[in-house]
Amino acid sequence: MIPAPTHPARTGRSSRRRGRRLVLAASALALGLLPATPLAVAASATTAATSAHAGLGSAHAGLGSAQSDVVSALSTALPLDTEDRITWGVKPADANGPDGRRGVDLVADPGTTVEEHIAVSNFSDVPATFALKAADGYLTANGRFNMLSSDQESTDAGTWFTVQESVEVGPKETVVVPYTITVPENATPGDHPAGIAASVTSTGGGEGGTSVGVESRVGFRVTTRVTGEIQPALAVEGVKASYAPSWNPFAAGDVTVSYDVANDGNVRLGAEGQVATSALFGALVDEAAAEPLGEVLPGGSLRSKVAFADVWPLGPVSTTITVTPTVVGDDQVDAPLDPVTVTVTTWAVPWPQLLLLAIVVVVILGVRDDRRRRRQRLEAMLAKARDEGRQQATTTEPATSTTGGSAAQGGTKD
């Protein structure tokens, strides 16, 4: 019989010390499941373990919402003392051991049962007991595959698994455990993603007497395609097109287009997006390709974004989005993959240019008004001068007549 595992959660250290270390461990570990793409190594794994055991599974830290989509090769639980650290990984396997697969892809009829195996490897120097769990799978916002955490209830393929609750693995050993997947009679045709993982849970006292729980798990993906009518279908939803002007009136702005690619069918699909913009009633056209989406699960969606630079604000900008479904990996989809096209219009209002025009108009009006005021003042001054001249002329004429009359009288006397 394998000795009881020496796991940090079961040691006799003080609860306060364990609580602090549990919090540190929770921040160091991450959850993820093996996708169809090559794996990256978890930051929590040691360098030596990384080089020796890459490509084994993925890691998870925390309970509830404390999860991440970081994909990794193995998991290291609670790195306290070197002799207590547990590092492990899992792989798909057959009855004899790991078989080289990164994940499990099955095709099954409703009502059938399929047997598979999981290989749990303990790379530590101490024995350990791992809980074996399965759960529904989903894609995170950045397209990484994950499985529901332990406090979330599975409703689909995660409920189809039958596996023993736990397995004891000695130091430097690998144990192969069988499990079965039973497809319900009423299962809908198409892809049903799930994951299976080996986990270690530890608890300890946190600050204020609260209990801290950390579940570390590593697993791989299991996708079951139920036979029946395959219906591939993508939809484009939540389209947003916005224009961001440059506040330099002599520079163009940017158009940003974002949209959701939703899988309304029953099989997983990739997606290639093409976005075209048209301005000035079709005189100016620009095109750009969106980043391809490797996989969108049935019932799920992923967000895409495309940006266009150097777009001049010339009024309405028409944006056409075309999304073409693609096959994922080696999948075979015996149905047409029809593209989806959506067109939206946004306004590129030339606010900087209008502001510059308003400033120019204000300056022109100001100069014109200033010239008018100057002319009016000059005319007023000239009019005043003329009035003063006439007044002076009117005042001096009688004095001249009187003087002349006196002279005439004097001449008569002579």
mmCIF file of C-alpha atoms in Angstrom:
data_model
loop_
_atom_site.group_PDB
_atom_site.id
_atom_site.type_symbol
_atom_site.label_atom_id
_atom_site.label_comp_id
_atom_site.label_asym_id
_atom_site.label_seq_id
_atom_site.Cartn_x
_atom_site.Cartn_y
_atom_site.Cartn_z
ATOM 1 C CA MET A 1 0.000 0.000 0.000
ATOM 2 C CA ILE A 2 1.302 3.457 -0.926
ATOM 3 C CA PRO A 3 2.111 5.539 2.181
ATOM 4 C CA ALA A 4 -0.130 8.475 2.937
ATOM 5 C CA PRO A 5 0.999 11.537 0.970
ATOM 6 C CA THR A 6 3.003 14.163 2.735
ATOM 7 C CA HIS A 7 1.110 17.250 1.650
ATOM 8 C CA PRO A 8 1.606 20.677 3.256
ATOM 9 C CA ALA A 9 -2.078 20.897 4.082
ATOM 10 C CA ARG A 10 -1.711 17.999 6.490
ATOM 11 C CA THR A 11 1.459 19.007 8.317
ATOM 12 C CA GLY A 12 1.598 20.229 11.886
ATOM 13 C CA ARG A 13 2.766 23.750 11.175
ATOM 14 C CA SER A 14 0.943 26.606 12.830
ATOM 15 C CA SER A 15 -2.252 27.751 11.125
ATOM 16 C CA ARG A 16 -0.982 31.312 10.797
ATOM 17 C CA ARG A 17 2.163 30.174 8.962
ATOM 18 C CA ARG A 18 0.107 27.910 6.704
ATOM 19 C CA GLY A 19 -2.328 30.709 5.969
ATOM 20 C CA ARG A 20 0.415 33.013 4.794
ATOM 21 C CA ARG A 21 1.942 30.328 2.625
ATOM 22 C CA LEU A 22 -1.411 29.350 1.209
ATOM 23 C CA VAL A 23 -2.040 32.906 0.111
ATOM 24 C CA LEU A 24 1.387 32.997 -1.553
ATOM 25 C CA ALA A 25 0.704 29.689 -3.244
ATOM 26 C CA ALA A 26 -2.685 30.836 -4.482
ATOM 27 C CA SER A 27 -1.064 33.767 -6.254
ATOM 28 C CA ALA A 28 1.625 31.521 -7.796
ATOM 29 C CA LEU A 29 -0.577 28.851 -9.392
ATOM 30 C CA ALA A 30 -2.927 29.041 -12.390
ATOM 31 C CA LEU A 31 -5.651 26.927 -13.990
ATOM 32 C CA GLY A 32 -5.810 25.847 -17.619
ATOM 33 C CA LEU A 33 -6.403 22.805 -19.784
ATOM 34 C CA LEU A 34 -4.476 21.434 -22.713
ATOM 35 C CA PRO A 35 -5.668 23.011 -25.979
ATOM 36 C CA ALA A 36 -4.955 21.800 -29.480
ATOM 37 C CA THR A 37 -1.923 24.095 -29.625
ATOM 38 C CA PRO A 38 1.506 23.609 -28.018
ATOM 39 C CA LEU A 39 1.695 24.225 -24.298
ATOM 40 C CA ALA A 40 3.526 26.867 -22.359
ATOM 41 C CA VAL A 41 5.118 25.977 -19.049
ATOM 42 C CA ALA A 42 3.603 27.194 -15.772
ATOM 43 C CA ALA A 43 5.560 29.835 -13.939
ATOM 44 C CA SER A 44 5.061 27.892 -10.726
ATOM 45 C CA ALA A 45 6.906 24.843 -12.010
ATOM 46 C CA THR A 46 10.598 24.574 -11.226
ATOM 47 C CA THR A 47 13.110 25.008 -14.034
ATOM 48 C CA ALA A 48 14.309 21.441 -13.781
ATOM 49 C CA ALA A 49 10.783 20.038 -13.835
ATOM 50 C CA THR A 50 9.916 22.244 -16.768
ATOM 51 C CA SER A 51 12.736 20.905 -18.908
ATOM 52 C CA ALA A 52 12.035 17.316 -17.973
ATOM 53 C CA HIS A 53 8.248 17.117 -18.043
ATOM 54 C CA ALA A 54 6.904 19.717 -20.487
ATOM 55 C CA GLY A 55 3.597 18.981 -22.217
ATOM 56 C CA LEU A 56 1.733 17.256 -19.411
ATOM 57 C CA GLY A 57 -1.334 19.287 -18.634
ATOM 58 C CA SER A 58 -2.279 22.528 -16.941
ATOM 59 C CA ALA A 59 -2.443 24.127 -13.538
ATOM 60 C CA HIS A 60 -5.146 25.701 -11.384
ATOM 61 C CA ALA A 61 -4.980 27.734 -8.196
ATOM 62 C CA GLY A 62 -7.774 28.790 -5.900
ATOM 63 C CA LEU A 63 -11.430 27.911 -5.558
ATOM 64 C CA GLY A 64 -14.466 29.566 -7.066
ATOM 65 C CA SER A 65 -13.588 32.465 -9.286
ATOM 66 C CA ALA A 66 -9.871 32.347 -8.444
ATOM 67 C CA GLN A 67 -8.892 30.787 -11.738
ATOM 68 C CA SER A 68 -6.842 31.688 -14.777
ATOM 69 C CA ASP A 69 -6.604 30.614 -18.389
ATOM 70 C CA VAL A 70 -2.825 30.261 -18.207
ATOM 71 C CA VAL A 71 -1.890 27.010 -19.956
ATOM 72 C CA SER A 72 0.959 25.062 -18.444
ATOM 73 C CA ALA A 73 2.714 21.737 -18.464
ATOM 74 C CA LEU A 74 2.502 20.744 -14.818
ATOM 75 C CA SER A 75 1.493 22.008 -11.410
ATOM 76 C CA THR A 76 3.482 22.625 -8.246
ATOM 77 C CA ALA A 77 1.382 22.716 -5.082
ATOM 78 C CA LEU A 78 2.346 24.905 -2.135
ATOM 79 C CA PRO A 79 6.139 25.319 -2.556
ATOM 80 C CA LEU A 80 7.023 25.457 1.128
ATOM 81 C CA ASP A 81 10.003 23.288 2.031
ATOM 82 C CA THR A 82 11.711 21.430 -0.784
ATOM 83 C CA GLU A 83 10.892 18.021 0.661
ATOM 84 C CA ASP A 84 7.185 18.872 0.918
ATOM 85 C CA ARG A 85 6.656 20.356 -2.525
ATOM 86 C CA ILE A 86 4.385 18.332 -4.783
ATOM 87 C CA THR A 87 4.814 18.619 -8.533
ATOM 88 C CA TRP A 88 2.658 16.557 -10.847
ATOM 89 C CA GLY A 89 1.195 16.330 -14.333
ATOM 90 C CA VAL A 90 -1.378 14.382 -16.317
ATOM 91 C CA LYS A 91 -1.591 13.032 -19.843
ATOM 92 C CA PRO A 92 -4.118 11.164 -21.956
ATOM 93 C CA ALA A 93 -3.221 7.496 -21.923
ATOM 94 C CA ASP A 94 -4.149 3.963 -22.833
ATOM 95 C CA ALA A 95 -4.016 1.041 -20.450
ATOM 96 C CA ASN A 96 -0.218 0.891 -20.724
ATOM 97 C CA GLY A 97 0.582 4.543 -20.085
ATOM 98 C CA PRO A 98 0.691 7.952 -21.794
ATOM 99 C CA ASP A 99 -0.020 7.591 -25.508
ATOM 100 C CA GLY A 100 1.312 10.919 -26.835
ATOM 101 C CA ARG A 101 -1.995 12.732 -27.237
ATOM 102 C CA ARG A 102 -2.403 16.279 -25.954
ATOM 103 C CA GLY A 103 -6.149 15.954 -25.564
ATOM 104 C CA VAL A 104 -8.917 13.474 -26.277
ATOM 105 C CA ASP A 105 -11.268 13.819 -29.270
ATOM 106 C CA LEU A 106 -14.046 11.258 -29.434
ATOM 107 C CA VAL A 107 -16.896 10.446 -31.815
ATOM 108 C CA ALA A 108 -19.711 8.530 -30.168
ATOM 109 C CA ASP A 109 -23.339 7.610 -30.785
ATOM 110 C CA PRO A 110 -26.028 8.544 -28.266
ATOM 111 C CA GLY A 111 -26.367 5.859 -25.601
ATOM 112 C CA THR A 112 -22.834 4.473 -26.028
ATOM 113 C CA THR A 113 -20.029 4.257 -23.469
ATOM 114 C CA VAL A 114 -16.387 4.933 -24.299
ATOM 115 C CA GLU A 115 -13.459 3.935 -22.054
ATOM 116 C CA GLU A 116 -10.397 6.181 -21.803
ATOM 117 C CA HIS A 117 -7.435 6.510 -19.421
ATOM 118 C CA ILE A 118 -5.667 9.289 -17.553
ATOM 119 C CA ALA A 119 -2.015 8.993 -16.508
ATOM 120 C CA VAL A 120 -1.148 10.858 -13.293
ATOM 121 C CA SER A 121 2.572 11.419 -12.731
ATOM 122 C CA ASN A 122 4.033 12.462 -9.384
ATOM 123 C CA PHE A 123 7.419 14.114 -9.906
ATOM 124 C CA SER A 124 7.881 14.867 -6.209
ATOM 125 C CA ASP A 125 10.000 13.161 -3.578
ATOM 126 C CA VAL A 126 6.939 12.464 -1.427
ATOM 127 C CA PRO A 127 3.800 10.419 -2.108
ATOM 128 C CA ALA A 128 0.555 12.232 -2.819
ATOM 129 C CA THR A 129 -3.164 11.583 -3.163
ATOM 130 C CA PHE A 130 -4.904 13.309 -6.050
ATOM 131 C CA ALA A 131 -8.623 13.853 -6.510
ATOM 132 C CA LEU A 132 -9.895 13.067 -9.997
ATOM 133 C CA LYS A 133 -12.616 15.356 -11.325
ATOM 134 C CA ALA A 134 -14.338 16.125 -14.628
ATOM 135 C CA ALA A 135 -16.252 19.265 -15.582
ATOM 136 C CA ASP A 136 -17.762 21.108 -18.538
ATOM 137 C CA GLY A 137 -15.304 22.986 -20.733
ATOM 138 C CA TYR A 138 -15.413 26.530 -22.080
ATOM 139 C CA LEU A 139 -13.212 29.134 -23.731
ATOM 140 C CA THR A 140 -11.913 32.146 -21.860
ATOM 141 C CA ALA A 141 -12.120 35.655 -23.330
ATOM 142 C CA ASN A 142 -8.695 35.253 -24.964
ATOM 143 C CA GLY A 143 -9.598 31.906 -26.549
ATOM 144 C CA ARG A 144 -7.904 29.540 -24.076
ATOM 145 C CA PHE A 145 -9.701 26.332 -23.104
ATOM 146 C CA ASN A 146 -10.646 25.883 -19.471
ATOM 147 C CA MET A 147 -12.959 23.792 -17.309
ATOM 148 C CA LEU A 148 -15.436 24.855 -14.677
ATOM 149 C CA SER A 149 -14.069 25.256 -11.171
ATOM 150 C CA SER A 150 -15.120 22.866 -8.439
ATOM 151 C CA ASP A 151 -17.839 25.103 -7.026
ATOM 152 C CA GLN A 152 -19.602 25.357 -10.405
ATOM 153 C CA GLU A 153 -22.067 22.696 -11.485
ATOM 154 C CA SER A 154 -21.622 20.973 -14.833
ATOM 155 C CA THR A 155 -24.687 20.468 -17.002
ATOM 156 C CA ASP A 156 -23.303 18.900 -20.176
ATOM 157 C CA ALA A 157 -20.395 16.593 -21.035
ATOM 158 C CA GLY A 158 -18.808 17.066 -17.617
ATOM 159 C CA THR A 159 -21.607 14.934 -16.187
ATOM 160 C CA TRP A 160 -20.945 12.066 -18.576
ATOM 161 C CA PHE A 161 -17.700 10.971 -16.863
ATOM 162 C CA THR A 162 -17.347 8.085 -14.433
ATOM 163 C CA VAL A 163 -13.973 7.967 -12.680
ATOM 164 C CA GLN A 164 -12.733 6.940 -9.262
ATOM 165 C CA GLU A 165 -12.671 9.773 -6.750
ATOM 166 C CA SER A 166 -8.946 9.721 -6.010
ATOM 167 C CA VAL A 167 -5.648 8.022 -6.752
ATOM 168 C CA GLU A 168 -2.529 7.549 -4.636
ATOM 169 C CA VAL A 169 0.739 8.037 -6.502
ATOM 170 C CA GLY A 170 4.136 7.358 -5.002
ATOM 171 C CA PRO A 171 7.170 9.582 -5.492
ATOM 172 C CA LYS A 172 8.549 9.569 -9.030
ATOM 173 C CA GLU A 173 5.723 7.259 -10.122
ATOM 174 C CA THR A 174 2.962 7.318 -12.745
ATOM 175 C CA VAL A 175 -0.405 5.669 -12.240
ATOM 176 C CA VAL A 176 -2.881 5.053 -15.072
ATOM 177 C CA VAL A 177 -6.554 5.331 -14.108
ATOM 178 C CA PRO A 178 -9.415 4.287 -16.405
ATOM 179 C CA TYR A 179 -12.522 6.401 -16.817
ATOM 180 C CA THR A 180 -15.628 6.116 -18.954
ATOM 181 C CA ILE A 181 -17.771 8.569 -20.867
ATOM 182 C CA THR A 182 -21.418 7.581 -21.268
ATOM 183 C CA VAL A 183 -23.317 9.602 -23.867
ATOM 184 C CA PRO A 184 -26.980 10.050 -22.926
ATOM 185 C CA GLU A 185 -29.644 8.728 -25.275
ATOM 186 C CA ASN A 186 -31.015 12.241 -25.728
ATOM 187 C CA ALA A 187 -27.665 13.941 -26.284
ATOM 188 C CA THR A 188 -27.821 16.518 -29.053
ATOM 189 C CA PRO A 189 -25.591 16.016 -32.101
ATOM 190 C CA GLY A 190 -22.373 17.992 -32.257
ATOM 191 C CA ASP A 191 -19.415 18.842 -30.043
ATOM 192 C CA HIS A 192 -19.570 18.658 -26.243
ATOM 193 C CA PRO A 193 -16.364 19.932 -24.568
ATOM 194 C CA ALA A 194 -15.215 18.876 -21.107
ATOM 195 C CA GLY A 195 -12.042 18.365 -19.119
ATOM 196 C CA ILE A 196 -10.661 15.900 -16.607
ATOM 197 C CA ALA A 197 -8.048 16.803 -14.006
ATOM 198 C CA ALA A 198 -6.054 15.563 -11.038
ATOM 199 C CA SER A 199 -6.137 17.994 -8.129
ATOM 200 C CA VAL A 200 -4.831 18.547 -4.625
ATOM 201 C CA THR A 201 -6.800 20.631 -2.125
ATOM 202 C CA SER A 202 -5.260 22.153 0.980
ATOM 203 C CA THR A 203 -6.812 24.260 3.713
ATOM 204 C CA GLY A 204 -5.434 26.427 6.471
ATOM 205 C CA GLY A 205 -6.266 29.253 8.809
ATOM 206 C CA GLY A 206 -6.143 32.755 7.361
ATOM 207 C CA GLU A 207 -6.150 36.110 9.060
ATOM 208 C CA GLY A 208 -9.016 36.730 11.421
ATOM 209 C CA GLY A 209 -9.649 33.024 11.877
ATOM 210 C CA THR A 210 -11.035 32.534 8.360
ATOM 211 C CA SER A 211 -10.364 29.347 6.440
ATOM 212 C CA VAL A 212 -8.345 29.544 3.230
ATOM 213 C CA GLY A 213 -8.819 26.859 0.590
ATOM 214 C CA VAL A 214 -6.533 26.270 -2.369
ATOM 215 C CA GLU A 215 -7.259 23.716 -5.065
ATOM 216 C CA SER A 216 -4.386 23.026 -7.453
ATOM 217 C CA ARG A 217 -5.229 20.927 -10.463
ATOM 218 C CA VAL A 218 -3.817 19.932 -13.812
ATOM 219 C CA GLY A 219 -5.716 18.177 -16.576
ATOM 220 C CA PHE A 220 -6.486 17.928 -20.245
ATOM 221 C CA ARG A 221 -9.343 18.467 -22.622
ATOM 222 C CA VAL A 222 -11.890 15.854 -23.706
ATOM 223 C CA THR A 223 -14.205 16.725 -26.606
ATOM 224 C CA THR A 224 -17.007 14.327 -27.512
ATOM 225 C CA ARG A 225 -18.713 14.699 -30.876
ATOM 226 C CA VAL A 226 -22.123 13.103 -30.761
ATOM 227 C CA THR A 227 -23.171 11.670 -34.115
ATOM 228 C CA GLY A 228 -26.132 13.144 -35.948
ATOM 229 C CA GLU A 229 -26.842 16.115 -38.169
ATOM 230 C CA ILE A 230 -23.954 18.569 -38.168
ATOM 231 C CA GLN A 231 -24.956 22.230 -38.393
ATOM 232 C CA PRO A 232 -22.013 24.634 -38.678
ATOM 233 C CA ALA A 233 -23.115 28.239 -38.284
ATOM 234 C CA LEU A 234 -21.414 31.440 -37.243
ATOM 235 C CA ALA A 235 -23.038 34.801 -36.565
ATOM 236 C CA VAL A 236 -21.660 38.328 -36.231
ATOM 237 C CA GLU A 237 -23.090 40.180 -33.246
ATOM 238 C CA GLY A 238 -22.441 43.279 -31.159
ATOM 239 C CA VAL A 239 -20.832 45.253 -33.989
ATOM 240 C CA LYS A 240 -19.351 48.602 -32.962
ATOM 241 C CA ALA A 241 -17.622 51.006 -35.342
ATOM 242 C CA SER A 242 -16.224 54.251 -33.976
ATOM 243 C CA TYR A 243 -14.172 57.106 -35.415
ATOM 244 C CA ALA A 244 -11.443 58.736 -33.308
ATOM 245 C CA PRO A 245 -10.294 62.005 -34.881
ATOM 246 C CA SER A 246 -6.842 63.462 -34.567
ATOM 247 C CA TRP A 247 -7.025 66.852 -32.909
ATOM 248 C CA ASN A 248 -4.425 67.977 -35.378
ATOM 249 C CA PRO A 249 -6.679 69.351 -38.167
ATOM 250 C CA PHE A 250 -4.020 68.474 -40.735
ATOM 251 C CA ALA A 251 -3.855 64.778 -39.717
ATOM 252 C CA ALA A 252 -6.283 61.905 -40.317
ATOM 253 C CA GLY A 253 -8.022 59.873 -37.587
ATOM 254 C CA ASP A 254 -8.643 56.181 -36.876
ATOM 255 C CA VAL A 255 -11.633 53.880 -37.312
ATOM 256 C CA THR A 256 -11.968 50.969 -34.873
ATOM 257 C CA VAL A 257 -14.331 48.088 -35.608
ATOM 258 C CA SER A 258 -15.133 45.426 -33.002
ATOM 259 C CA TYR A 259 -17.601 42.546 -33.134
ATOM 260 C CA ASP A 260 -18.472 39.184 -31.570
ATOM 261 C CA VAL A 261 -18.169 35.962 -33.543
ATOM 262 C CA ALA A 262 -20.851 33.684 -32.100
ATOM 263 C CA ASN A 263 -21.165 29.974 -32.806
ATOM 264 C CA ASP A 264 -24.858 29.296 -33.387
ATOM 265 C CA GLY A 265 -24.203 25.786 -34.717
ATOM 266 C CA ASN A 266 -23.433 22.509 -32.961
ATOM 267 C CA VAL A 267 -19.758 21.975 -33.869
ATOM 268 C CA ARG A 268 -16.645 23.935 -33.020
ATOM 269 C CA LEU A 269 -15.418 26.239 -35.765
ATOM 270 C CA GLY A 270 -12.581 28.596 -36.465
ATOM 271 C CA ALA A 271 -13.203 31.983 -38.047
ATOM 272 C CA GLU A 272 -11.422 34.243 -40.504
ATOM 273 C CA GLY A 273 -12.596 37.834 -40.632
ATOM 274 C CA GLN A 274 -12.243 40.457 -43.358
ATOM 275 C CA VAL A 275 -13.235 44.072 -42.706
ATOM 276 C CA ALA A 276 -13.616 46.724 -45.419
ATOM 277 C CA THR A 277 -14.368 50.427 -45.035
ATOM 278 C CA SER A 278 -15.788 52.763 -47.662
ATOM 279 C CA ALA A 279 -15.915 56.565 -47.420
ATOM 280 C CA LEU A 280 -16.839 59.496 -49.652
ATOM 281 C CA PHE A 281 -19.592 57.436 -51.315
ATOM 282 C CA GLY A 282 -17.234 54.631 -52.282
ATOM 283 C CA ALA A 283 -14.403 56.780 -53.564
ATOM 284 C CA LEU A 284 -12.101 55.769 -50.695
ATOM 285 C CA VAL A 285 -11.887 52.049 -49.811
ATOM 286 C CA ASP A 286 -9.661 50.229 -47.339
ATOM 287 C CA GLU A 287 -9.491 46.575 -46.240
ATOM 288 C CA ALA A 288 -7.904 44.688 -43.333
ATOM 289 C CA ALA A 289 -7.915 41.115 -42.080
ATOM 290 C CA ALA A 290 -8.929 40.362 -38.503
ATOM 291 C CA GLU A 291 -6.832 38.081 -36.323
ATOM 292 C CA PRO A 292 -8.056 34.535 -37.097
ATOM 293 C CA LEU A 293 -9.979 32.809 -34.324
ATOM 294 C CA GLY A 294 -8.659 29.305 -33.833
ATOM 295 C CA GLU A 295 -11.828 27.972 -32.256
ATOM 296 C CA VAL A 296 -15.285 29.061 -31.182
ATOM 297 C CA LEU A 297 -17.275 26.478 -29.225
ATOM 298 C CA PRO A 298 -20.985 25.859 -29.840
ATOM 299 C CA GLY A 299 -23.007 28.381 -27.881
ATOM 300 C CA GLY A 300 -19.949 30.536 -27.235
ATOM 301 C CA SER A 301 -18.504 33.686 -28.759
ATOM 302 C CA LEU A 302 -15.207 35.538 -29.032
ATOM 303 C CA ARG A 303 -14.511 39.212 -29.630
ATOM 304 C CA SER A 304 -12.544 40.517 -32.619
ATOM 305 C CA LYS A 305 -11.204 43.995 -33.324
ATOM 306 C CA VAL A 306 -9.773 45.683 -36.405
ATOM 307 C CA ALA A 307 -8.316 49.203 -36.559
ATOM 308 C CA PHE A 308 -7.867 51.436 -39.615
ATOM 309 C CA ALA A 309 -5.376 54.293 -39.463
ATOM 310 C CA ASP A 310 -5.218 57.490 -41.542
ATOM 311 C CA VAL A 311 -8.944 57.791 -42.175
ATOM 312 C CA TRP A 312 -9.967 61.337 -43.108
ATOM 313 C CA PRO A 313 -13.258 62.595 -41.678
ATOM 314 C CA LEU A 314 -15.372 62.839 -44.791
ATOM 315 C CA GLY A 315 -18.797 62.056 -43.412
ATOM 316 C CA PRO A 316 -20.391 58.576 -43.320
ATOM 317 C CA VAL A 317 -18.045 55.561 -43.330
ATOM 318 C CA SER A 318 -19.557 52.228 -44.339
ATOM 319 C CA THR A 319 -17.976 49.143 -42.738
ATOM 320 C CA THR A 320 -18.547 45.626 -44.075
ATOM 321 C CA ILE A 321 -17.556 42.619 -41.956
ATOM 322 C CA THR A 322 -17.267 39.198 -43.562
ATOM 323 C CA VAL A 323 -16.625 36.178 -41.326
ATOM 324 C CA THR A 324 -15.823 32.837 -42.941
ATOM 325 C CA PRO A 325 -16.046 29.612 -40.861
ATOM 326 C CA THR A 326 -13.050 27.278 -40.912
ATOM 327 C CA VAL A 327 -12.480 23.713 -39.744
ATOM 328 C CA VAL A 328 -10.629 23.218 -36.466
ATOM 329 C CA GLY A 329 -7.614 20.916 -36.637
ATOM 330 C CA ASP A 330 -8.377 17.578 -38.229
ATOM 331 C CA ASP A 331 -12.150 17.895 -37.810
ATOM 332 C CA GLN A 332 -14.322 16.803 -40.690
ATOM 333 C CA VAL A 333 -17.428 18.892 -41.267
ATOM 334 C CA ASP A 334 -19.649 17.489 -43.999
ATOM 335 C CA ALA A 335 -21.724 20.624 -44.437
ATOM 336 C CA PRO A 336 -21.248 23.922 -46.256
ATOM 337 C CA LEU A 337 -19.330 26.589 -44.362
ATOM 338 C CA ASP A 338 -21.189 29.710 -45.415
ATOM 339 C CA PRO A 339 -19.648 33.131 -44.741
ATOM 340 C CA VAL A 340 -21.571 35.784 -42.832
ATOM 341 C CA THR A 341 -21.615 39.452 -43.867
ATOM 342 C CA VAL A 342 -22.743 42.446 -41.818
ATOM 343 C CA THR A 343 -22.584 46.131 -42.806
ATOM 344 C CA VAL A 344 -22.743 49.108 -40.457
ATOM 345 C CA THR A 345 -22.304 52.857 -40.947
ATOM 346 C CA THR A 346 -20.542 55.309 -38.687
ATOM 347 C CA TRP A 347 -20.009 59.038 -39.054
ATOM 348 C CA ALA A 348 -16.545 60.509 -39.305
ATOM 349 C CA VAL A 349 -17.306 64.083 -38.341
ATOM 350 C CA PRO A 350 -14.401 66.487 -39.041
ATOM 351 C CA TRP A 351 -14.497 68.190 -35.659
ATOM 352 C CA PRO A 352 -10.904 69.503 -35.734
ATOM 353 C CA GLN A 353 -11.373 70.835 -39.231
ATOM 354 C CA LEU A 354 -14.693 72.414 -38.293
ATOM 355 C CA LEU A 355 -13.045 73.985 -35.263
ATOM 356 C CA LEU A 356 -10.231 75.344 -37.456
ATOM 357 C CA LEU A 357 -12.798 76.676 -39.924
ATOM 358 C CA ALA A 358 -14.704 78.337 -37.090
ATOM 359 C CA ILE A 359 -11.503 79.962 -35.853
ATOM 360 C CA VAL A 360 -10.692 81.214 -39.369
ATOM 361 C CA VAL A 361 -14.223 82.598 -39.766
ATOM 362 C CA VAL A 362 -14.013 84.333 -36.382
ATOM 363 C CA VAL A 363 -10.652 85.849 -37.315
ATOM 364 C CA ILE A 364 -11.942 87.054 -40.699
ATOM 365 C CA LEU A 365 -15.056 88.545 -39.120
ATOM 366 C CA GLY A 366 -12.933 90.177 -36.432
ATOM 367 C CA VAL A 367 -10.580 91.716 -38.981
ATOM 368 C CA ARG A 368 -13.513 92.920 -41.089
ATOM 369 C CA ASP A 369 -15.259 94.427 -38.057
ATOM 370 C CA ASP A 370 -12.021 96.090 -36.942
ATOM 371 C CA ARG A 371 -11.546 97.651 -40.377
ATOM 372 C CA ARG A 372 -15.156 98.809 -40.378
ATOM 373 C CA ARG A 373 -14.749 100.410 -36.978
ATOM 374 C CA ARG A 374 -11.535 102.096 -38.062
ATOM 375 C CA ARG A 375 -13.238 103.458 -41.202
ATOM 376 C CA GLN A 376 -16.211 104.631 -39.187
ATOM 377 C CA ARG A 377 -13.933 106.398 -36.713
ATOM 378 C CA LEU A 378 -12.021 108.043 -39.567
ATOM 379 C CA GLU A 379 -15.234 109.150 -41.251
ATOM 380 C CA ALA A 380 -16.476 110.485 -37.928
ATOM 381 C CA MET A 381 -13.265 112.422 -37.434
ATOM 382 C CA LEU A 382 -13.451 113.876 -40.964
ATOM 383 C CA ALA A 383 -17.092 114.823 -40.496
ATOM 384 C CA LYS A 384 -16.257 116.501 -37.214
ATOM 385 C CA ALA A 385 -13.399 118.409 -38.826
ATOM 386 C CA ARG A 386 -15.659 119.597 -41.640
ATOM 387 C CA ASP A 387 -18.288 120.734 -39.132
ATOM 388 C CA GLU A 388 -15.699 122.620 -37.127
ATOM 389 C CA GLY A 389 -14.416 124.288 -40.320
ATOM 390 C CA ARG A 390 -17.875 125.423 -41.319
ATOM 391 C CA GLN A 391 -18.505 126.757 -37.823
ATOM 392 C CA GLN A 392 -15.264 128.728 -37.890
ATOM 393 C CA ALA A 393 -16.109 130.126 -41.314
ATOM 394 C CA THR A 394 -19.552 131.223 -40.149
ATOM 395 C CA THR A 395 -18.075 132.947 -37.095
ATOM 396 C CA THR A 396 -15.417 135.003 -38.957
ATOM 397 C CA GLU A 397 -17.558 136.397 -41.862
ATOM 398 C CA PRO A 398 -19.448 139.176 -39.848
ATOM 399 C CA ALA A 399 -16.211 140.503 -38.343
ATOM 400 C CA THR A 400 -14.775 140.980 -41.807
ATOM 401 C CA SER A 401 -17.859 142.974 -43.016
ATOM 402 C CA THR A 402 -17.739 145.408 -40.060
ATOM 403 C CA THR A 403 -14.111 146.209 -40.611
ATOM 404 C CA GLY A 404 -14.692 146.883 -44.265
ATOM 405 C CA GLY A 405 -17.582 149.326 -43.569
ATOM 406 C CA SER A 406 -15.482 151.425 -41.202
ATOM 407 C CA ALA A 407 -12.773 151.777 -43.813
ATOM 408 C CA ALA A 408 -15.302 152.939 -46.396
ATOM 409 C CA GLN A 409 -16.665 155.605 -44.106
ATOM 410 C CA GLY A 410 -13.190 156.921 -43.415
ATOM 411 C CA GLY A 411 -12.567 157.199 -47.121
ATOM 412 C CA THR A 412 -15.692 159.282 -47.633
ATOM 413 C CA LYS A 413 -14.567 161.822 -45.076
ATOM 414 C CA ASP A 414 -11.442 162.457 -47.030
#
